[in-house]
Short mmCIF file of C-alpha atoms and ligand atoms in Angstrom, two decimals:
data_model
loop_
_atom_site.label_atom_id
_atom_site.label_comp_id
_atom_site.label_asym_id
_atom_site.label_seq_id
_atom_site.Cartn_x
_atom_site.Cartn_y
_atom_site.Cartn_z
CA UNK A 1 -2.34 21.17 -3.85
CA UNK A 2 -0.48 17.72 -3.55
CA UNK A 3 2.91 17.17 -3.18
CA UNK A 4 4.27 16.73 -6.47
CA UNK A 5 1.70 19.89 -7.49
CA UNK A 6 0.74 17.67 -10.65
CA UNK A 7 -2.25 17.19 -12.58
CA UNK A 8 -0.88 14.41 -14.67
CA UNK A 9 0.52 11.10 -13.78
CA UNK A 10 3.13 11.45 -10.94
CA UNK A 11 6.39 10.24 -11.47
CA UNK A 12 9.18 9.00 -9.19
CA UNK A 13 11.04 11.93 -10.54
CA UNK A 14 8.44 14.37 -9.15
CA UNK A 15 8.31 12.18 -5.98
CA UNK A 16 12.28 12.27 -5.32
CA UNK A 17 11.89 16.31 -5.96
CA UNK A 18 9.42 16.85 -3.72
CA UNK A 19 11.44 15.36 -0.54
CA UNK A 20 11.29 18.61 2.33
CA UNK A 21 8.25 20.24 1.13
CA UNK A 22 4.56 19.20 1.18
CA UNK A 23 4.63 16.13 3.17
CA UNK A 24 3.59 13.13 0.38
CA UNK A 25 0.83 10.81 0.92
CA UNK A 26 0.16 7.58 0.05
CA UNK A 27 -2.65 4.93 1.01
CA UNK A 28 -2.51 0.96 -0.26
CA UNK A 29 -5.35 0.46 -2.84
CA UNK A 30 -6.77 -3.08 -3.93
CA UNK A 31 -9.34 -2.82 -6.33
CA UNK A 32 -10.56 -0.02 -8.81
CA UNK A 33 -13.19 1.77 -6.66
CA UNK A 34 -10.13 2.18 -3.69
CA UNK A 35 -7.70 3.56 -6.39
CA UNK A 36 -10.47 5.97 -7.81
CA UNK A 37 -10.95 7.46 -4.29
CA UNK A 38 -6.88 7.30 -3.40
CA UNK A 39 -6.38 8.74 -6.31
CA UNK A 40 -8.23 11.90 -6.09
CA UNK A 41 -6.57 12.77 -2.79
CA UNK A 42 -3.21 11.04 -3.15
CA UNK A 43 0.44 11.37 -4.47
CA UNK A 44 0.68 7.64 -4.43
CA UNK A 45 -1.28 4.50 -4.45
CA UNK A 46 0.47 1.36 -3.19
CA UNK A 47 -0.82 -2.38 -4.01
CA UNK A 48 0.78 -3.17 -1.10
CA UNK A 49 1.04 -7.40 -0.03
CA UNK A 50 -0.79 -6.45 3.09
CA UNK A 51 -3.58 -7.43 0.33
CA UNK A 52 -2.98 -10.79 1.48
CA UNK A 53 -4.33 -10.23 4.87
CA UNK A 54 -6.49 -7.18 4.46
CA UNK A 55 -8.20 -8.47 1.76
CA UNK A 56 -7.92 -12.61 1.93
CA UNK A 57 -7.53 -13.51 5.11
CA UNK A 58 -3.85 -14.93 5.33
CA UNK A 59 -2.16 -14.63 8.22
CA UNK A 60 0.81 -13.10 6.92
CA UNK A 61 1.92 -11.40 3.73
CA UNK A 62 4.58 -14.61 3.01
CA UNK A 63 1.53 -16.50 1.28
CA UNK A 64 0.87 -13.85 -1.55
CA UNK A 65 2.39 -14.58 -4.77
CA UNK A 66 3.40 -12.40 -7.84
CA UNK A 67 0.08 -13.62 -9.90
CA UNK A 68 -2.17 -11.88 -6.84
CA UNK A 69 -0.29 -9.01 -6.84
CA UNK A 70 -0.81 -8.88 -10.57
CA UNK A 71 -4.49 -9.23 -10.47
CA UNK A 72 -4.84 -6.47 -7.95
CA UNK A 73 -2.54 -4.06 -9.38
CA UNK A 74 -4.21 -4.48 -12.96
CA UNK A 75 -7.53 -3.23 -11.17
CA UNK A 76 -5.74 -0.88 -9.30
CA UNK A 77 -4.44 0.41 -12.74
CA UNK A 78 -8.26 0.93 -14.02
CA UNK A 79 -9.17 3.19 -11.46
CA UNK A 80 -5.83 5.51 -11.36
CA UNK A 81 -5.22 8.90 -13.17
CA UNK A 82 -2.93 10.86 -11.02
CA UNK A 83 -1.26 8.93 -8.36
CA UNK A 84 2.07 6.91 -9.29
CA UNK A 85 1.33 3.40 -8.59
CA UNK A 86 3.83 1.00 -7.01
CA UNK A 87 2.98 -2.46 -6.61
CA UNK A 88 5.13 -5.16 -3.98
CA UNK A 89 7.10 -7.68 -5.00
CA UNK A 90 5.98 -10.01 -2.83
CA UNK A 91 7.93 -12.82 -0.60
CA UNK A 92 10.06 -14.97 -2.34
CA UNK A 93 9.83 -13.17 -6.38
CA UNK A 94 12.73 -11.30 -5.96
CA UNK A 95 15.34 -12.41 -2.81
CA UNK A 96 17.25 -14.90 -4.66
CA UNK A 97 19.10 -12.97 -7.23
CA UNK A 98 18.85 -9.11 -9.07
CA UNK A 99 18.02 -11.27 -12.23
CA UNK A 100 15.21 -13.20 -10.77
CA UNK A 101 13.96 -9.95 -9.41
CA UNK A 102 14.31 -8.33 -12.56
CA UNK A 103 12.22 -11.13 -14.11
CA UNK A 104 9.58 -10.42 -11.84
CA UNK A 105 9.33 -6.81 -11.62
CA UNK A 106 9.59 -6.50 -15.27
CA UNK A 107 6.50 -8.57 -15.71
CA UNK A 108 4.65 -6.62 -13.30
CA UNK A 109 5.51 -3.22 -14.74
CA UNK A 110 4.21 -4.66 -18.02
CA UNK A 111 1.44 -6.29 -16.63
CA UNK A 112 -0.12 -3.77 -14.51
CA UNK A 113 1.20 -0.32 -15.87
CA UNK A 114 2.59 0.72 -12.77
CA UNK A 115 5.53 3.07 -12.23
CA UNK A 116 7.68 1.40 -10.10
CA UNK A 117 7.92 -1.25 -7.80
CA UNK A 118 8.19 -1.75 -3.59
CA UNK A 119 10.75 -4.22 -2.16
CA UNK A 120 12.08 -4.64 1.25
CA UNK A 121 15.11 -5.18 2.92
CA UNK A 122 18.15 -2.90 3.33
CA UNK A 123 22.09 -3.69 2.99
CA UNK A 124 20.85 -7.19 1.79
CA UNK A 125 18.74 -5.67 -1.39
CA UNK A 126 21.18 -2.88 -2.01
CA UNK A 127 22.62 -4.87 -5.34
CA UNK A 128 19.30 -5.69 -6.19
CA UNK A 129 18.02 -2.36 -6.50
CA UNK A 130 21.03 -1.15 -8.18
CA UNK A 131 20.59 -3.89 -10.77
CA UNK A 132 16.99 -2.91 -11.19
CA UNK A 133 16.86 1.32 -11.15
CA UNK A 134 19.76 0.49 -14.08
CA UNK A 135 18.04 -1.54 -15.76
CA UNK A 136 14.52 0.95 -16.07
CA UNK A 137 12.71 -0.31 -12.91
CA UNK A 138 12.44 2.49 -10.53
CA UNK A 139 12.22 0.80 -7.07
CA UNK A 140 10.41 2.15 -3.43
CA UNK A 141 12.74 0.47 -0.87
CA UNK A 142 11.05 -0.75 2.70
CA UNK A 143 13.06 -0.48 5.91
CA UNK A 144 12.66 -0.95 9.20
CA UNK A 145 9.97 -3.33 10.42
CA UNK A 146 9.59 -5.43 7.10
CA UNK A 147 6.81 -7.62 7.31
CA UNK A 148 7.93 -10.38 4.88
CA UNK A 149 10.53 -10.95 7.28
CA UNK A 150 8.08 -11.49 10.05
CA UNK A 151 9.83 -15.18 10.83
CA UNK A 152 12.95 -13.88 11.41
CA UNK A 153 11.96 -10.61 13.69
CA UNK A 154 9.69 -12.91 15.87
CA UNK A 155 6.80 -10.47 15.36
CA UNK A 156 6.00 -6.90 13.88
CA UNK A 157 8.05 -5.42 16.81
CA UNK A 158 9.50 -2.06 16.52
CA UNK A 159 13.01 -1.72 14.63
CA UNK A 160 15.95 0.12 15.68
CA UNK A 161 15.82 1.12 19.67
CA UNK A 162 19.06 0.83 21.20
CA UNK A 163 22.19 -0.61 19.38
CA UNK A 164 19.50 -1.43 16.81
CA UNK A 165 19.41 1.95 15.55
CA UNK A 166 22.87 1.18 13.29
CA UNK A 167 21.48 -1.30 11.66
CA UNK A 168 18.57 0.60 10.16
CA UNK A 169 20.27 3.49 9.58
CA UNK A 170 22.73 1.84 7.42
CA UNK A 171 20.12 -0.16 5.55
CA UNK A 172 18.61 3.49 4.49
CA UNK A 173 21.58 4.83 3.54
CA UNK A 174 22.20 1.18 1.45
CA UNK A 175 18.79 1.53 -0.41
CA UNK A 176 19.59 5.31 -0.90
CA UNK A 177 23.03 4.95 -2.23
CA UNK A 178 21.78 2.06 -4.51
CA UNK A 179 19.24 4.64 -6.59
CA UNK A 180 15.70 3.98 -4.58
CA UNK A 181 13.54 6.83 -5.27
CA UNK A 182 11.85 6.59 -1.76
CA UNK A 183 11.79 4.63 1.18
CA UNK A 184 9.23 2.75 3.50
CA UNK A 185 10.26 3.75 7.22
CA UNK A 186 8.24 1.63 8.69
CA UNK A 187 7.64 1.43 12.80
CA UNK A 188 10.43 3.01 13.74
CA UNK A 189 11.27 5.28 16.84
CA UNK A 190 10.86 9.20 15.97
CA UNK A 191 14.64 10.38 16.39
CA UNK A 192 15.74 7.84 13.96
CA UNK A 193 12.94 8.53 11.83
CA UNK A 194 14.14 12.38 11.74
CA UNK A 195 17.89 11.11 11.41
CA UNK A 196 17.43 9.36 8.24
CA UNK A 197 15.41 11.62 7.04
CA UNK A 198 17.99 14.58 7.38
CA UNK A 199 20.60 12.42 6.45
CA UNK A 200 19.73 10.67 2.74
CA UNK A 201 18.73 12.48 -0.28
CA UNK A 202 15.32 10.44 -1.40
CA UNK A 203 12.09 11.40 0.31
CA UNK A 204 11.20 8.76 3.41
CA UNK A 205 7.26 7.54 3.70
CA UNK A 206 6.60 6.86 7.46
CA UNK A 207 4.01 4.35 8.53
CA UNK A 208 4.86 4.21 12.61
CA UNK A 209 7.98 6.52 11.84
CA UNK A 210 6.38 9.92 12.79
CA UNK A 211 6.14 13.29 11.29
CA UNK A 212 9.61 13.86 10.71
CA UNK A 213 8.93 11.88 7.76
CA UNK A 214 8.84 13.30 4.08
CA UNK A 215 5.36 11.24 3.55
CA UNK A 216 3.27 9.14 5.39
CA UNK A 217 1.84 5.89 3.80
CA UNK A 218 -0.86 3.92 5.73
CA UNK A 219 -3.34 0.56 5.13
CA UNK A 220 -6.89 2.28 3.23
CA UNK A 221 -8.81 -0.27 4.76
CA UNK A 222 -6.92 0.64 8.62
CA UNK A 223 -7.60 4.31 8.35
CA UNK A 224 -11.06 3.69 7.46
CA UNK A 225 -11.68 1.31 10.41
CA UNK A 226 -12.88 -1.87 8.44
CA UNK A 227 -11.40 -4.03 11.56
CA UNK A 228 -12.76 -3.16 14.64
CA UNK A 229 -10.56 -5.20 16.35
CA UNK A 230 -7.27 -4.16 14.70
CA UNK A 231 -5.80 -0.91 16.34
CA UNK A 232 -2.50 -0.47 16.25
CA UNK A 233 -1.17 2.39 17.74
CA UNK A 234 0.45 4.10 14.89
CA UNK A 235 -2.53 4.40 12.63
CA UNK A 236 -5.34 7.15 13.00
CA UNK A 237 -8.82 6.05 12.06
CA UNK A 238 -10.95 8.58 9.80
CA UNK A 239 -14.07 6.45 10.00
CA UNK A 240 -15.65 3.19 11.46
CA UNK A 241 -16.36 1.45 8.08
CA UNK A 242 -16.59 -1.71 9.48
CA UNK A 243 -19.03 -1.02 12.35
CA UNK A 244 -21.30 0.96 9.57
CA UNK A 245 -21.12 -1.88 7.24
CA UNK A 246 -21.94 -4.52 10.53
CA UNK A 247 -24.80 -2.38 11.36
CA UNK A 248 -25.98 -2.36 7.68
CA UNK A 249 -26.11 -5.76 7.28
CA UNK A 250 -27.59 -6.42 10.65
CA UNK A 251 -30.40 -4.26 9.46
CA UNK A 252 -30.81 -5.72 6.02
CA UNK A 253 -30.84 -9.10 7.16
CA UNK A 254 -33.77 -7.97 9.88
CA UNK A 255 -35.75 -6.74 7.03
CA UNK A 256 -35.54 -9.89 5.08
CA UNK A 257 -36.53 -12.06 8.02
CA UNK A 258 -39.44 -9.45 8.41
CA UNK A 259 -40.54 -9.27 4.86
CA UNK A 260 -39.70 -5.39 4.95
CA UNK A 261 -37.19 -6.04 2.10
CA UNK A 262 -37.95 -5.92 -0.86
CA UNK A 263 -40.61 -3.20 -1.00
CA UNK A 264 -43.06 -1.93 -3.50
CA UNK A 265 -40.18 0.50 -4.68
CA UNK A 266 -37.64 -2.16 -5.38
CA UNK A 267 -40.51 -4.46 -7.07
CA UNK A 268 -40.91 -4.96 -11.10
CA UNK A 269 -44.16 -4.53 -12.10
CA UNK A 270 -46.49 -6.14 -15.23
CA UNK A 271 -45.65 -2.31 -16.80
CA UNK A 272 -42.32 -0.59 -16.71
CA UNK A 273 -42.77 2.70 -14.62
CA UNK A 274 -39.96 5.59 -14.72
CA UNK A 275 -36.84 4.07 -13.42
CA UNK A 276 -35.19 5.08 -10.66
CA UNK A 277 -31.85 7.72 -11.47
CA UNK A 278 -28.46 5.12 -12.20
CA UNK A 279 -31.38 2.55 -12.89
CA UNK A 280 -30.24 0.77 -16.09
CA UNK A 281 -31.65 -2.67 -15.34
O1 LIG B 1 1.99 -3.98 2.10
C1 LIG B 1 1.77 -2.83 2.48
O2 LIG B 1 0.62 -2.37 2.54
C2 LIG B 1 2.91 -1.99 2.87
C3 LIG B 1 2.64 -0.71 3.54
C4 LIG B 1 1.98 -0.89 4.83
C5 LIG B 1 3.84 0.15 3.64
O3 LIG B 1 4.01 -2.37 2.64
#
């Protein structure tokens, strides 16, 4: 049973109402095949910007723009049934005014189909969001470690040890106050995790922020372990993807210099012979 116990479409209703119970989970999706296996197991699939590195090779996520994040969340769309989808505005669509945000997450719920969009930023976005959620948007807020603001952190460091801790506390209370339906908690220490998590009344998604979270959100292709030499210490890996697929190739590209590849089975002959199951070439 997920989270939100639904068989059709999760909303951010359903996600805001399930906050205490059945922890929610969410995993970033690309492409159609990702959101067709995210969305068999998960509450929520996020076309996160991380796209931008995971999938083409930027070094940050300030490079992606809103037609990417478009593209991806229109396939994302094609493979999704259950999950609520919420795509990123990415760096530099939305930080300049509510209305220029509006702009841009209006096109992108018409564009894509999703439910609701992901923004970051605390105190500084509160406004926004208000302008947004009142206007029909509903809007994921992203505290904490907020990778579009990579620049001005000086890395993806943890947020709010020490006299830090204020300042992310009162950006989740900001973003909860201002109508978010849920907020990224992202690499943040436990106790503060827990704190804000007590204290505001919309569900929190952890990604480095512990159990104490209502829901836990990671990177599909970190889980799976496409990068094997990307291990950061907050995500578990389920499988070694990326090793498999290395070895695959390795092996496929041995056969071809040995003439092993293509065999008689994968050969066309002068007469057609029963094809092969999912053959319709
Ligand atoms: O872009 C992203 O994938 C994200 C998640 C890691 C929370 O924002």
């Amino acid at each position: 049973m997920s989270a939100t116990g639904q068989a059709r479409a999760v909303t951010p209703r359903q996600v805001v109402a399930a906050k205490g119970g059945t922890p929610l989970v969410c995993l970033t999706a690309y492409t159609t095949p990702m959101a067709r296996l995210v969305d068999t197991h998960c509450d929520i699939a996020l076309v996160g910007d991380s796209v931008g590195m995971v999938l083409h090779g930027l070094p940050s996520t300030l490079g992606v723009t809103l037609d990417m994040m478009i593209m991806h969340g229109k396939a994302v769309r094609r493979g999704l049934e259950h999950a609520l989808m919420v795509v990123d505005l990415p760096f530099g669509f939305y930080e300049e005014s509510p209305e220029q945000a509006f702009r841009n997450a209006s096109r992108m719920m018409a564009e894509t189909g999703c439910g609701a969009v992901k923004l970051e930023g605390g105190e500084t976005m509160a406004e926004t969001i208000r302008f947004l959620t009142g206007r029909g948007i509903p809007v994921m807020a992203h505290v904490g470690l907020t990778p579009q603001g990579v620049n001005t952190f000086g890395g993806y460091t943890v947020q709010g040890r020490g006299k830090d801790r204020d300042r992310v506390l009162a950006d989740a209370r900001a973003v909860a106050d201002a109508g978010a339906f849920a907020v990224v908690l992202e690499k943040v220490p436990e106790a503060l995790a827990r704190r804000i998590t007590e204290e505001i009344a919309i569900p929190t998604i952890g990604i480095g922020a512990s159990a104490a979270c209502d829901g836990q959100v990671l990177v599909a292709d970190d889980m799976l372990g496409m990068f094997t030499d990307f291990r950061p210490k907050f995500v578990k890996r389920y499988a070694e993807l990326g090793a498999e697929a290395s070895s695959a190739i390795e092996a496929y590209a041995a056969d071809v210099r040995a003439r092993r590849f293509p065999a008689e089975e994968h050969v066309f002959g002068e007469t057609p012979k029963a094809a092969p199951k999912g053959d319709t070439k």
